[in-house]
Amino acid sequence: MIPSNFSYHKATSIKDAIALSQTHGEEAKYMSGGHSLLPMMKLRFASPEHIIDISKIDGLSYIKEEGDFLKLGALTTQSEMEYSPLIKQKYAIFSDAIKLTADPSVRNVGTIGGNIAHGDAANDQPALMLAMRATIIAEGLNGQRSIPIDEFFHGFYMTALEPSDILIEIQVPKAKNRSGGAYHKVERKVGDYATAGVAVHVELDDSGICQEIGIGLTNVSAVPMRLDRGEDILRGKKITEDLIVQVGAIASEDSEPTSDLRGSEAYKRSIVNTITQRMLRLALERANH
């Protein structure tokens, strides 16, 4: 289908984008890469009267470690993440996710900030942000503010961003010596949204005890989901095979999938169980090397 009519505005700065949003109110939507918004417009799931293109705002595309954080500019493309030496060397969980995200033509344009700001539980990056306990930096009418990732996703396509807010940066705690992460999803075909997916990040002390653990689930509830009960079982313990099997079962029990074209509820629960176990083992392997 063809989107309904809209007016196009190209923002030259964050200040300019926020001003345009204020001028046009609730009928305006920001667009960076466009790979989340435009398909919804074509299907008439979204019909904004004004599109504010923020893709060319300078200074919002970067990947760097600074202080205690890995900082990702919101306009950093998936391809820039994919080929970053820093990401390849220290943050394998991102490499896992990006190679499963759509196809190269999408990754060349689609941004990490747009992927998260869209608030879609089927997108890959939100589960990673939960697993890695990210902080979202947004800028709006009242300046910048920090939003812990556990307070960011509010509902189906709903986030903590106010209408004029722009997600400008993602901050992830810097990788520690004995930390590791992993992500995988099952998909019907290459580049599809996840039938179900799991992100795991683990931090160990010198004796192999789990100091911190993050488990995020993709597309098995209305919002990106943290596996709280599984994390609580593993934190402070040496992660054994028995515990891994137990947490896989918890992932199956606590997720909230619905039957659709990608599979039945029972099938998705089975997938979540299996992937959770596999990603816990891989994250541990990476943390120990």
Coordinates of C-alpha atoms in Angstrom, one line a residue:
M1 CA 0.0 0.0 0.0
I2 CA 0.9 3.7 -0.3
P3 CA 1.2 5.8 2.8
S4 CA -1.4 8.5 3.4
N5 CA -0.2 12.1 2.6
F6 CA 2.3 13.7 4.9
S7 CA 4.6 16.7 5.0
Y8 CA 8.3 16.1 5.1
H9 CA 10.7 18.2 7.3
K10 CA 14.5 17.8 7.4
A11 CA 15.9 18.8 10.8
T12 CA 19.4 20.3 10.8
S13 CA 20.0 20.0 14.6
I14 CA 18.5 18.5 17.7
K15 CA 17.1 22.0 18.6
D16 CA 15.6 22.3 15.2
A17 CA 13.9 18.9 15.4
I18 CA 12.4 19.6 18.8
A19 CA 11.1 22.9 17.6
L20 CA 9.5 21.2 14.5
S21 CA 7.9 18.6 16.8
Q22 CA 6.5 21.3 19.0
T23 CA 5.1 23.2 16.0
H24 CA 3.3 20.2 14.6
G25 CA 2.3 18.5 17.8
E26 CA 1.1 14.9 18.1
E27 CA 0.7 14.6 14.3
A28 CA 4.5 14.7 13.9
K29 CA 6.9 11.7 14.0
Y30 CA 10.6 11.6 14.0
M31 CA 12.4 9.3 11.5
S32 CA 16.0 8.3 11.4
G33 CA 16.6 5.2 9.2
G34 CA 12.9 4.8 8.4
H35 CA 12.9 1.0 8.5
S36 CA 10.5 0.8 11.4
L37 CA 8.2 3.7 10.6
L38 CA 7.8 3.5 6.9
P39 CA 6.5 -0.1 6.7
M40 CA 3.9 0.8 9.3
M41 CA 2.9 3.8 7.2
K42 CA 2.5 1.7 4.1
L43 CA 0.2 -0.7 6.0
R44 CA -1.7 2.4 7.4
F45 CA -0.9 1.2 10.9
A46 CA 0.6 4.7 11.4
S47 CA -0.5 7.9 9.5
P48 CA 1.5 10.9 10.8
E49 CA 0.8 14.1 9.0
H50 CA 4.4 15.3 9.5
I51 CA 7.6 13.4 9.2
I52 CA 10.7 15.0 10.8
D53 CA 13.8 13.5 9.3
I54 CA 16.6 13.5 12.0
S55 CA 19.0 11.3 10.0
K56 CA 21.4 14.0 9.0
I57 CA 21.9 15.7 12.4
D58 CA 25.6 15.9 13.0
G59 CA 27.2 14.4 16.1
L60 CA 24.8 11.5 16.8
S61 CA 26.8 8.7 15.1
Y62 CA 29.6 7.2 17.2
I63 CA 30.8 4.1 19.1
K64 CA 33.2 4.8 21.9
E65 CA 34.2 3.8 25.4
E66 CA 34.2 6.7 27.8
G67 CA 34.5 6.5 31.5
D68 CA 32.6 3.5 32.7
F69 CA 30.4 3.2 29.6
L70 CA 30.3 2.1 26.0
K71 CA 28.5 5.0 24.4
L72 CA 26.5 4.6 21.2
G73 CA 25.2 7.6 19.3
A74 CA 21.5 7.1 18.4
L75 CA 22.2 7.6 14.6
T76 CA 24.9 4.9 14.5
T77 CA 23.8 2.4 11.8
Q78 CA 23.6 -1.3 12.3
S79 CA 26.4 -1.7 9.7
E80 CA 28.6 0.7 11.6
M81 CA 28.1 -1.5 14.7
E82 CA 28.7 -4.6 12.6
Y83 CA 32.1 -3.5 11.4
S84 CA 33.3 -1.7 14.5
P85 CA 36.6 -3.2 15.8
L86 CA 35.6 -2.3 19.3
I87 CA 32.3 -4.1 19.1
K88 CA 34.0 -7.2 17.5
Q89 CA 36.7 -7.3 20.2
K90 CA 34.7 -6.6 23.4
Y91 CA 30.9 -6.8 22.8
A92 CA 30.2 -10.0 20.8
I93 CA 26.5 -9.8 21.9
F94 CA 26.0 -6.9 19.4
S95 CA 27.7 -8.8 16.6
D96 CA 25.4 -11.8 17.3
A97 CA 22.3 -9.6 17.0
I98 CA 23.2 -7.5 14.1
K99 CA 24.1 -10.3 11.7
L100 CA 20.5 -11.6 12.4
T101 CA 18.9 -8.2 11.7
A102 CA 17.2 -7.9 8.4
D103 CA 19.7 -7.7 5.5
P104 CA 22.7 -5.5 4.6
S105 CA 20.5 -2.9 2.7
V106 CA 18.5 -2.4 5.9
R107 CA 21.5 -2.5 8.2
N108 CA 23.2 0.2 6.1
V109 CA 20.5 2.7 7.0
G110 CA 18.7 1.4 10.0
T111 CA 19.9 3.0 13.3
I112 CA 20.4 1.5 16.7
G113 CA 18.5 4.5 18.3
G114 CA 15.5 4.0 15.9
N115 CA 15.4 0.3 16.7
I116 CA 15.1 1.0 20.4
A117 CA 12.9 4.1 20.2
H118 CA 10.3 2.3 18.1
G119 CA 9.3 0.3 21.2
D120 CA 8.7 -3.0 19.3
A121 CA 9.1 -6.1 21.3
A122 CA 10.0 -8.0 18.1
N123 CA 13.1 -5.8 17.4
D124 CA 16.4 -7.4 18.4
Q125 CA 18.2 -4.5 20.2
P126 CA 15.7 -4.0 23.1
A127 CA 16.5 -7.4 24.6
L128 CA 20.2 -6.7 24.4
M129 CA 19.7 -3.4 26.2
L130 CA 17.8 -5.2 29.0
A131 CA 20.5 -7.8 29.3
M132 CA 23.3 -5.2 29.5
R133 CA 21.3 -2.8 31.7
A134 CA 21.6 0.1 29.4
T135 CA 20.7 3.7 30.1
I136 CA 18.8 5.7 27.5
I137 CA 19.8 9.4 27.1
A138 CA 16.9 11.5 25.6
E139 CA 16.8 15.2 24.8
G140 CA 13.6 17.2 24.8
L141 CA 12.1 20.6 25.7
N142 CA 13.6 20.5 29.2
G143 CA 17.0 19.4 28.2
Q144 CA 18.6 16.0 28.6
R145 CA 17.5 13.2 30.9
S146 CA 18.6 9.6 31.6
I147 CA 16.1 6.8 31.5
P148 CA 17.1 3.3 32.9
I149 CA 16.2 0.7 30.4
D150 CA 13.8 -1.0 32.9
E151 CA 11.7 2.2 32.9
F152 CA 11.8 2.7 29.1
F153 CA 9.4 0.3 27.6
H154 CA 5.8 1.0 28.7
G155 CA 3.6 -1.1 26.3
F156 CA 3.0 -2.0 22.7
Y157 CA 5.0 0.6 20.7
M158 CA 5.0 2.7 23.9
T159 CA 8.1 4.1 25.5
A160 CA 9.1 6.7 28.1
L161 CA 9.9 9.2 25.4
E162 CA 7.7 12.3 25.4
P163 CA 6.3 13.3 21.9
S164 CA 9.1 15.9 21.4
D165 CA 11.9 13.8 22.9
I166 CA 14.8 12.5 20.8
L167 CA 16.8 9.5 21.8
I168 CA 20.3 10.7 21.4
E169 CA 22.6 8.1 23.1
I170 CA 22.7 4.7 24.6
Q171 CA 25.0 4.0 27.5
V172 CA 26.0 0.4 28.3
P173 CA 28.3 -0.5 31.2
K174 CA 31.8 -1.1 29.9
A175 CA 32.8 -4.7 29.4
K176 CA 34.6 -6.2 32.4
N177 CA 37.5 -8.7 32.3
R178 CA 35.4 -11.7 33.0
S179 CA 32.2 -10.8 31.3
G180 CA 30.5 -12.2 28.2
G181 CA 27.3 -11.9 26.3
A182 CA 25.4 -13.8 23.6
Y183 CA 22.2 -13.4 21.5
H184 CA 20.2 -15.6 19.2
K185 CA 16.8 -15.7 17.7
V186 CA 14.8 -18.3 15.8
E187 CA 13.2 -16.8 12.6
R188 CA 11.0 -18.2 9.9
K189 CA 13.4 -17.0 7.2
V190 CA 16.6 -15.0 7.1
G191 CA 16.1 -11.4 8.1
D192 CA 12.6 -11.9 9.6
Y193 CA 11.4 -10.7 13.0
A194 CA 12.1 -13.2 15.8
T195 CA 9.7 -16.1 16.5
A196 CA 11.5 -15.8 19.8
G197 CA 14.9 -14.6 20.9
V198 CA 17.1 -14.4 24.0
A199 CA 20.0 -12.1 25.0
V200 CA 22.3 -13.0 27.9
H201 CA 25.0 -11.0 29.6
V202 CA 27.0 -12.4 32.5
E203 CA 29.8 -11.0 34.8
L204 CA 31.9 -13.4 36.9
D205 CA 34.4 -12.8 39.7
D206 CA 37.8 -14.5 39.8
S207 CA 36.4 -17.6 41.3
G208 CA 33.7 -18.0 38.7
I209 CA 30.8 -16.8 40.8
C210 CA 28.1 -14.8 38.9
Q211 CA 28.3 -11.2 40.1
E212 CA 25.7 -9.9 37.6
I213 CA 23.4 -11.4 35.1
G214 CA 21.0 -10.0 32.5
I215 CA 18.5 -12.0 30.4
G216 CA 16.3 -10.2 27.9
L217 CA 13.6 -11.9 25.8
T218 CA 12.5 -10.9 22.3
N219 CA 9.0 -11.1 20.9
V220 CA 7.4 -13.3 23.6
S221 CA 5.4 -10.6 25.4
A222 CA 3.9 -7.2 24.6
V223 CA 7.0 -5.4 25.7
P224 CA 10.7 -6.5 25.6
M225 CA 10.9 -8.7 28.7
R226 CA 13.5 -9.1 31.5
L227 CA 13.7 -12.7 32.9
D228 CA 13.8 -11.5 36.5
R229 CA 13.2 -14.8 38.2
G230 CA 16.0 -16.5 36.2
E231 CA 18.4 -13.7 37.0
D232 CA 17.7 -14.0 40.7
I233 CA 18.4 -17.7 40.7
L234 CA 21.8 -17.2 39.0
R235 CA 23.1 -14.1 40.7
G236 CA 25.7 -14.8 43.4
K237 CA 26.1 -18.5 42.4
K238 CA 28.5 -20.5 40.3
I239 CA 26.4 -21.2 37.2
T240 CA 26.1 -25.0 36.8
E241 CA 24.4 -27.0 34.1
D242 CA 21.6 -27.8 36.5
L243 CA 21.0 -24.1 37.0
I244 CA 21.1 -23.5 33.3
V245 CA 18.4 -26.1 32.7
Q246 CA 16.3 -24.6 35.5
V247 CA 16.5 -21.1 34.1
G248 CA 15.6 -22.4 30.6
A249 CA 12.4 -23.8 32.1
I250 CA 11.7 -20.6 33.9
A251 CA 12.0 -18.7 30.6
S252 CA 9.4 -21.0 29.1
E253 CA 7.1 -20.5 32.1
D254 CA 7.4 -16.7 32.6
S255 CA 7.3 -15.6 28.9
E256 CA 4.0 -14.6 27.5
P257 CA 3.9 -15.6 23.8
T258 CA 0.8 -15.7 21.7
S259 CA 0.1 -18.1 18.8
D260 CA 0.4 -16.5 15.4
L261 CA 1.8 -17.2 11.9
R262 CA 5.3 -17.7 13.4
G263 CA 4.1 -20.6 15.6
S264 CA 1.9 -21.7 18.5
E265 CA 2.3 -20.6 22.0
A266 CA 3.7 -24.0 23.0
Y267 CA 6.3 -23.9 20.2
K268 CA 7.5 -20.5 21.3
R269 CA 7.8 -21.5 24.9
S270 CA 9.9 -24.5 23.8
I271 CA 12.1 -22.3 21.7
V272 CA 12.7 -19.8 24.6
N273 CA 13.7 -22.7 26.9
T274 CA 16.2 -24.0 24.4
I275 CA 17.7 -20.7 23.4
T276 CA 18.0 -19.4 27.0
Q277 CA 20.1 -22.5 27.8
R278 CA 22.3 -22.1 24.7
M279 CA 22.9 -18.4 25.3
L280 CA 23.8 -18.9 28.9
R281 CA 26.4 -21.5 27.9
L282 CA 27.8 -19.3 25.2
A283 CA 27.9 -16.2 27.4
L284 CA 29.7 -18.2 30.1
E285 CA 32.2 -19.6 27.5
R286 CA 33.0 -16.0 26.4
A287 CA 33.3 -14.7 29.9
N288 CA 35.9 -17.4 30.7
H289 CA 38.1 -16.6 27.7

